[in-house]
Coordinates of C-alpha atoms and ligand atoms in Angstrom, one line a residue:
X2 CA 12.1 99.9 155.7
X3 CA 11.7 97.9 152.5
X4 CA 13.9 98.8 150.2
X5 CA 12.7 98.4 146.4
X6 CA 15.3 96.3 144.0
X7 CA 15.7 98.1 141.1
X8 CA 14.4 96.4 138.0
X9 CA 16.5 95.5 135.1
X10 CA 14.7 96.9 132.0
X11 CA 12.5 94.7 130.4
X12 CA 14.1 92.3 127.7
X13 CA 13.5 94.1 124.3
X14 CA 12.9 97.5 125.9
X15 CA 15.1 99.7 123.5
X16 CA 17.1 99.3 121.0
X17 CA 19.6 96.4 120.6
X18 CA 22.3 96.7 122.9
X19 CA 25.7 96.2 121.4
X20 CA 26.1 92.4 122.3
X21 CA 22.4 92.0 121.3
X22 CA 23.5 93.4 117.7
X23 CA 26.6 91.0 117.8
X24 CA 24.1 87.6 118.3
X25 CA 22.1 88.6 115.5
X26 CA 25.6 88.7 113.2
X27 CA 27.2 85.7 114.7
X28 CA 23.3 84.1 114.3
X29 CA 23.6 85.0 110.3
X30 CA 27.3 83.8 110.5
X31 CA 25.8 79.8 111.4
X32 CA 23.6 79.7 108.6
X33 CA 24.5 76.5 106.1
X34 CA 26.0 77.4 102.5
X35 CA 27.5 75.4 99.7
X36 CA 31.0 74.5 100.0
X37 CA 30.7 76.4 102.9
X38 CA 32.0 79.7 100.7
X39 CA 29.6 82.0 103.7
X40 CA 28.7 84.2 100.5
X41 CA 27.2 87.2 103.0
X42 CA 27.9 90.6 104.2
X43 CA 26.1 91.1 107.1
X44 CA 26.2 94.5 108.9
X45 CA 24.2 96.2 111.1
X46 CA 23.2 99.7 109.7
X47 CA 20.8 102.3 110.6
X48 CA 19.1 100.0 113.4
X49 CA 18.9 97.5 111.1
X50 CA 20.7 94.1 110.1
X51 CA 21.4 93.8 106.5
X52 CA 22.3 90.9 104.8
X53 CA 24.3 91.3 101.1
X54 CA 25.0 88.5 98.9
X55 CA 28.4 88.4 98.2
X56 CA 29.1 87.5 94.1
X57 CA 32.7 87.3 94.5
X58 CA 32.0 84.0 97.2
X59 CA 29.6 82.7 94.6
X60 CA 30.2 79.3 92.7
X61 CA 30.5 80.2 89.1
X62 CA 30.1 76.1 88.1
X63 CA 27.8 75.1 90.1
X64 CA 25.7 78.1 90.9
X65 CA 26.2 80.7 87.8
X66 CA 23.1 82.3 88.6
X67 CA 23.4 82.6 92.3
X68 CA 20.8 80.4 93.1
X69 CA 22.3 78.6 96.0
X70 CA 24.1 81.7 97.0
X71 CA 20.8 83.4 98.1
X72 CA 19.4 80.8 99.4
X73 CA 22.4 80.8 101.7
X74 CA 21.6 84.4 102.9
X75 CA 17.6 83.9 103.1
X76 CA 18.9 80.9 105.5
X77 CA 20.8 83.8 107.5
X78 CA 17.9 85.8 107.2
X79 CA 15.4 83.2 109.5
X80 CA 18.4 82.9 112.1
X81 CA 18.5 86.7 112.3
X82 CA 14.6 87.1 112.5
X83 CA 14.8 83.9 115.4
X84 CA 17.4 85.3 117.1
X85 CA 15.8 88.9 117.0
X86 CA 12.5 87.4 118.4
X87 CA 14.5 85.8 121.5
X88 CA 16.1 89.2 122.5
X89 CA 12.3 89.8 123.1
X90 CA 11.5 92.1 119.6
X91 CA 9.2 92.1 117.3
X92 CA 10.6 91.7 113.5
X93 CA 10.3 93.6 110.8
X94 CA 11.9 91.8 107.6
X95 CA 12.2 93.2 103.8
X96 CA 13.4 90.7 101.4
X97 CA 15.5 92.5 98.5
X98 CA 14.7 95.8 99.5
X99 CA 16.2 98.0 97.0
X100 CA 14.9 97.5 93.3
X101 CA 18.2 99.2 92.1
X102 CA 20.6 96.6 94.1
X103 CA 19.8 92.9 93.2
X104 CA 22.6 91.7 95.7
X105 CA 20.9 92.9 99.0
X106 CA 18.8 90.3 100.0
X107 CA 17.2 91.6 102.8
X108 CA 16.7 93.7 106.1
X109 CA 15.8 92.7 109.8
X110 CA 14.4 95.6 111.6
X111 CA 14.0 94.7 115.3
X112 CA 11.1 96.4 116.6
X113 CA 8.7 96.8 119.6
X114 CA 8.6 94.5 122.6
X115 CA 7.1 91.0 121.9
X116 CA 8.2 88.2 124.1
X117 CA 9.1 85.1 121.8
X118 CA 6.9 82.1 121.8
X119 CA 8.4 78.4 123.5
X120 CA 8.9 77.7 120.1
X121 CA 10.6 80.4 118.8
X122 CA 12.8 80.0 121.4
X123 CA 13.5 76.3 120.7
X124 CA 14.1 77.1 117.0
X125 CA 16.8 79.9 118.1
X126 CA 18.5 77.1 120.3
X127 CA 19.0 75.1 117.5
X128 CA 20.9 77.8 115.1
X129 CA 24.2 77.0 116.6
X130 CA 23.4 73.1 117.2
X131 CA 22.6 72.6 113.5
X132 CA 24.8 71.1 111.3
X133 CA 25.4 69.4 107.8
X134 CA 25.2 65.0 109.2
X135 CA 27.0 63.2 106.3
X136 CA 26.5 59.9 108.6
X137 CA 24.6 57.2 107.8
X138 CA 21.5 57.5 109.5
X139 CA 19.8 54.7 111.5
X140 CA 16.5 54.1 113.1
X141 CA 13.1 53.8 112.0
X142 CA 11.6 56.4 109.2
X143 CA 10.6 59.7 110.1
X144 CA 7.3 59.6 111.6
X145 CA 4.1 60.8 109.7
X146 CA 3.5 63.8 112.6
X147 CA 7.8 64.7 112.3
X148 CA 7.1 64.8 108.3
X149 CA 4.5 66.8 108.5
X150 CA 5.8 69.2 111.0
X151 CA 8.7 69.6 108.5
X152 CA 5.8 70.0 105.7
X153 CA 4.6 73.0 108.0
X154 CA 7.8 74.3 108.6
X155 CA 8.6 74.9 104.7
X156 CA 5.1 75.8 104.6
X157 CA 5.6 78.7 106.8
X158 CA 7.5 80.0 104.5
X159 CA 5.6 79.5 101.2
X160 CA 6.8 77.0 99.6
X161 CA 6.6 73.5 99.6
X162 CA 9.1 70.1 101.0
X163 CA 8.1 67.2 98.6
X164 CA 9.0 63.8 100.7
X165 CA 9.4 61.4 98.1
X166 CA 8.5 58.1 99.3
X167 CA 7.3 56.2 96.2
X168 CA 9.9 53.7 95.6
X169 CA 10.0 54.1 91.8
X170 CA 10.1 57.7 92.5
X171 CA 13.1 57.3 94.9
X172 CA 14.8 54.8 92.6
X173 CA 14.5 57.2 89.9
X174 CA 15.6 60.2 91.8
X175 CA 18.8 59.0 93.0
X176 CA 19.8 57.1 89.3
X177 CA 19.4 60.9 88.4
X178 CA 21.7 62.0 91.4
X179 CA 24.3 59.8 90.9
X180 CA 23.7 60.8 87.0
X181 CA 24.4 64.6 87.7
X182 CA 27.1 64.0 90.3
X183 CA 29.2 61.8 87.9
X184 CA 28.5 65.0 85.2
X185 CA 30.0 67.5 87.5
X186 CA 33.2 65.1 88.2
X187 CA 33.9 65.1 84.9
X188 CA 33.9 69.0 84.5
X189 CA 37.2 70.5 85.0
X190 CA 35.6 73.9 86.1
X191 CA 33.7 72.1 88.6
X192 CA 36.5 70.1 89.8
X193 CA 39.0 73.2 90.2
X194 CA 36.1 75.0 92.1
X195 CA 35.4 71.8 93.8
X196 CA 39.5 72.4 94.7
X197 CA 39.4 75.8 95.7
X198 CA 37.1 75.3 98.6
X199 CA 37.1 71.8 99.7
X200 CA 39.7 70.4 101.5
X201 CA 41.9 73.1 100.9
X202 CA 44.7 73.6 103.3
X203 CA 44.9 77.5 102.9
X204 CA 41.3 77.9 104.0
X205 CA 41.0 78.4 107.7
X206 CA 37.5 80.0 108.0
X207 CA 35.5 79.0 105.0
X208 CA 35.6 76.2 102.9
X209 CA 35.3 72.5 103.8
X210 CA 37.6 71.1 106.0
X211 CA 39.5 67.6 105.4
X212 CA 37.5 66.0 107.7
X213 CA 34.1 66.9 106.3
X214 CA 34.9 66.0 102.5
X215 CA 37.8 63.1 102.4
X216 CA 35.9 60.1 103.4
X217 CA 35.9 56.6 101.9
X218 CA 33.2 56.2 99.7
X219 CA 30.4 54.2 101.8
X220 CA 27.4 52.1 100.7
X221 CA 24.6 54.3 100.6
X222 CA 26.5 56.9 98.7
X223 CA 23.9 58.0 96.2
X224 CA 22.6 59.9 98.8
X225 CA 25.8 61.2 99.9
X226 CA 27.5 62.6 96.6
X227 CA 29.9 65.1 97.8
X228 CA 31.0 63.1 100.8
X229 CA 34.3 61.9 99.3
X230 CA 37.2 62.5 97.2
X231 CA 35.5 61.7 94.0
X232 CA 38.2 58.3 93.6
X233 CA 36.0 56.0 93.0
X234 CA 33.7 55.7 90.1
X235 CA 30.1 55.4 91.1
X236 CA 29.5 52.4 89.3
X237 CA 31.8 50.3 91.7
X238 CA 29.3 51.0 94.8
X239 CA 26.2 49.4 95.5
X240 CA 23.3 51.8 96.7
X241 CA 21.9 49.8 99.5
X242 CA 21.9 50.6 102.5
X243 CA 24.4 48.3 105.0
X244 CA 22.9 45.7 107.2
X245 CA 21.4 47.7 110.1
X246 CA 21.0 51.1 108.0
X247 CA 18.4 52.1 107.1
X248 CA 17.1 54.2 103.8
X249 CA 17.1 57.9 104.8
X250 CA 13.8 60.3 104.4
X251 CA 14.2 62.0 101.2
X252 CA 12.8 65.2 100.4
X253 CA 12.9 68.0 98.2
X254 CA 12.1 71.7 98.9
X255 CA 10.3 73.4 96.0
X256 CA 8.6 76.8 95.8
X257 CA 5.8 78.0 93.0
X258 CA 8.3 79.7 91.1
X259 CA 11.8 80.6 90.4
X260 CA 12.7 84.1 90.6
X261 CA 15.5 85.8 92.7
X262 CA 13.5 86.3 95.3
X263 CA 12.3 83.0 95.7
X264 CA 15.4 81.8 96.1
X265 CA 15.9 83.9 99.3
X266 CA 12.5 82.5 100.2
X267 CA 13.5 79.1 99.2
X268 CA 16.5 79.2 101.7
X269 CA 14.4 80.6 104.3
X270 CA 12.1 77.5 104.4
X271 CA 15.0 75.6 104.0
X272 CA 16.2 76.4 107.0
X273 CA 13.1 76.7 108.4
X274 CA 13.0 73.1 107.9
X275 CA 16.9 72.3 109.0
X276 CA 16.1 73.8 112.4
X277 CA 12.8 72.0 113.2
X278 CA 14.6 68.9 112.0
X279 CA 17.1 69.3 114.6
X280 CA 15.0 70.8 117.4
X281 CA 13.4 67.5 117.2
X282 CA 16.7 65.3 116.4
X283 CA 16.9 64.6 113.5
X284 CA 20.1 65.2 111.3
X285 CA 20.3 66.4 107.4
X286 CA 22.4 66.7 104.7
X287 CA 22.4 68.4 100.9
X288 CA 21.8 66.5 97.9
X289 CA 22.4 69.9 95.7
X290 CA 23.7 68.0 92.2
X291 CA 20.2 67.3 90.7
X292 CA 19.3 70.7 90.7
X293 CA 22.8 72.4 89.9
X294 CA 22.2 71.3 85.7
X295 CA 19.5 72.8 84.5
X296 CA 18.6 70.0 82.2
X297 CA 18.8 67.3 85.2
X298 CA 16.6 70.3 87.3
X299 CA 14.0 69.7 84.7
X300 CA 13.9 66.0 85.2
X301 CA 13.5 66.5 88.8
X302 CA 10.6 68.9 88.1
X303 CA 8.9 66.9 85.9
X304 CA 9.8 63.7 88.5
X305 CA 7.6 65.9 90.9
X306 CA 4.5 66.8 88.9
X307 CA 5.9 69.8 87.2
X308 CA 4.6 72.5 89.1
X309 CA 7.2 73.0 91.7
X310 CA 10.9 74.1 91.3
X311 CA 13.2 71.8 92.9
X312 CA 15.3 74.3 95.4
X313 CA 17.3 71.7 97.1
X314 CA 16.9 67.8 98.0
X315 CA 17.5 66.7 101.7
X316 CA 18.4 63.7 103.4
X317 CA 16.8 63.4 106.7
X318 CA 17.4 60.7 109.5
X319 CA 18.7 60.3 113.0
X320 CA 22.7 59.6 112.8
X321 CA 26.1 60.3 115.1
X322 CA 26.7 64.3 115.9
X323 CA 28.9 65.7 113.9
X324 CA 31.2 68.9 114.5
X325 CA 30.9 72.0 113.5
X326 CA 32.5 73.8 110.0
X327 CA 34.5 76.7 110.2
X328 CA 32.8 80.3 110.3
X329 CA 34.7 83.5 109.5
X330 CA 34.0 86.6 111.8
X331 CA 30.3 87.9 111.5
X332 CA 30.0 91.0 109.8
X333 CA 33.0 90.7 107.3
Ligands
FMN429 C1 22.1 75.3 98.9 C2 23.1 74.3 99.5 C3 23.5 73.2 98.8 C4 24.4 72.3 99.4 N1 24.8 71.1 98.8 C5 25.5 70.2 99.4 C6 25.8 69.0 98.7 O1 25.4 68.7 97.6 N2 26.6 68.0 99.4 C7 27.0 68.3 100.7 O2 27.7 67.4 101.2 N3 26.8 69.4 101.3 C8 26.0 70.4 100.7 N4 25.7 71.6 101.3 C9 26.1 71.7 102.7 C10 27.3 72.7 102.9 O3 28.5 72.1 102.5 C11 27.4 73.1 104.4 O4 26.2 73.9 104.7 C12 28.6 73.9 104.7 O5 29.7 73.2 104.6 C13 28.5 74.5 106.2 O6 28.4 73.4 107.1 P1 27.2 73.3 108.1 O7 26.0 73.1 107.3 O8 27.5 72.0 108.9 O9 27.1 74.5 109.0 C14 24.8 72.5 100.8 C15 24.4 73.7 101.4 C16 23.5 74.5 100.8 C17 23.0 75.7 101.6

């Protein structure tokens, strides 16, 4: 007689199991943040994941209003929602939920059965393969569909990533990088927070490592600013590129205005944008100075038409892998 198998349940039947509920922490847990500080609490709580901003793991010098810090968590928030969507649920996401508590950023409520689309599932495959390239980066310029799949991808979000390609426009932009990164190496409040986090040999599970932050200053630099130990005045480097290199996409991420919220949103398409980058290749790296004094942040506004608000700049190319930074546990 045949005998019937018995069929698994469907994937997404139910509610999260409990290793289901531990990939969605671990997936906020991979999300990019300056100086690597992780400035999150993620828990799952009342069949929900939350994500908190954390103020004590914010940057007073260079982030006093928390700026980068929630664009850290909205960047959590898109790898929960990804990861949610591969365990075969519909999402549900609230950003900044409750009026009364401006430091939780948001809510991921998986819901019904929904399998996930090829490309959702691509986009959760690159969470953990994603990674901050401080290479040089080689090969020819990102092509006009790649650019404008990224376009899409911040898009998706609602906001906008600027590529700037005009060479004046370029030039400009990076005299006013290496502008604001020579500023902040001159400020002993950056510099001790700069200290506290990077390169420190206490720090086991946040922070920069060695590795990632003591390198010898290299030629294209401008584009690199935090990529060394700050020895060398900027002056005493050339910004072209080495024989062979060639100049990295630029691009900055903007949204239509500049509230709290839109920061969350603004790190959503951010890494919206970081994970279709590498689901197609190609490596990226921070270029946060410009927009970390206000002043400068204007510059870069009016540089771009003075609409947008300049979010974060990124450097975009194909370069060597690079290894991972440290995480601490997901959900402390
Ligand atoms: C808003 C924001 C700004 C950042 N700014 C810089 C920067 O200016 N220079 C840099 O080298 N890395 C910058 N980073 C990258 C972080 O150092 C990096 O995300 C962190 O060390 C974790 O490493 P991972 O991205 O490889 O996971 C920034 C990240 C974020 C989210």
């Amino acid at each position: 007689m045949h005998q019937e198998t018995p069929r698994a349940p469907a994937r997404g039947s139910g509610p999260p199991t409990g290793s289901e509920v531990e990939e969605l922490l671990h997936a906020a847990a991979l999300a990019p943040s300056s100086h690597n500080t992780q400035p999150w609490r993620v828990r799952w709580h009342d069949g929900a994941v939350e994500v908190h901003g954390d103020p004590e793991r914010m940057l007073p010098a260079a982030d006093p209003v928390g700026r980068e810090l929630r664009m850290a968590c909205g960047a959590a928030m898109v790898n929960v929602r990804l990861k949610a969507r591969t365990q075969g649920r519909r999402v549900h996401a609230q950003l900044m939920p409750d009026p009364d508590d401006p430091w939780f950023l948001g809510r991921v409520r998986p819901g019904a059965p929904l399998v996930p689309s090829d490309w959702e599932v691509e986009l959760a495959a690159a969470i953990p393969r994603r990674h901050t390239n401080r290479h040089p980066f080689t090969g020819p310029p990102l092509s006009v569909t790649l650019r404008a799949e990224l376009e899409r991808a911040a898009w998706r979000e609602r906001c906008r990533l600027i590529v700037v390609a005009d060479p004046r426009e370029r030039r400009r932009l990076r005299e006013i990088t290496v502008e604001a990164h020579q500023r902040q190496q001159s400020d002993p409040a950056f510099l001790a927070e700069w200290e506290r986090w990077v390169g420190h040999p206490d720090r086991v599970d946040d922070g920069l490592p060695p590795a990632h932050a003591r390198r010898a200053p290299r030629p294209d630099d401008a584009w690199r600013p935090r990529d060394f130990a700050g020895s060398v005045p900027d002056a005493d480097r050339s910004s072209a590129p080495e024989p062979g290199q060639d100049e990295p996409t630029i691009a900055v991420l903007t949204s239509y205005d500049d509230t709290a919220l839109t920061h969350v949103r603004a790190g959503q398409a951010m890494q919206q944008v970081l994970l279709t980058a590498t689901a197609r290749g190609v490596g990226a790296s921070f270029i946060a100075p410009p927009v970390e004094l206000p002043d400068v942040r204007t510059e870069v506004r009016a540089l771009l038409g003075g609409v947008m608000w300049p979010q974060v700049v990124l450097r975009l190319g194909r370069g060597r892998p690079v290894y991972p930074t440290p995480r601490r546990q997901s959900g402390h």
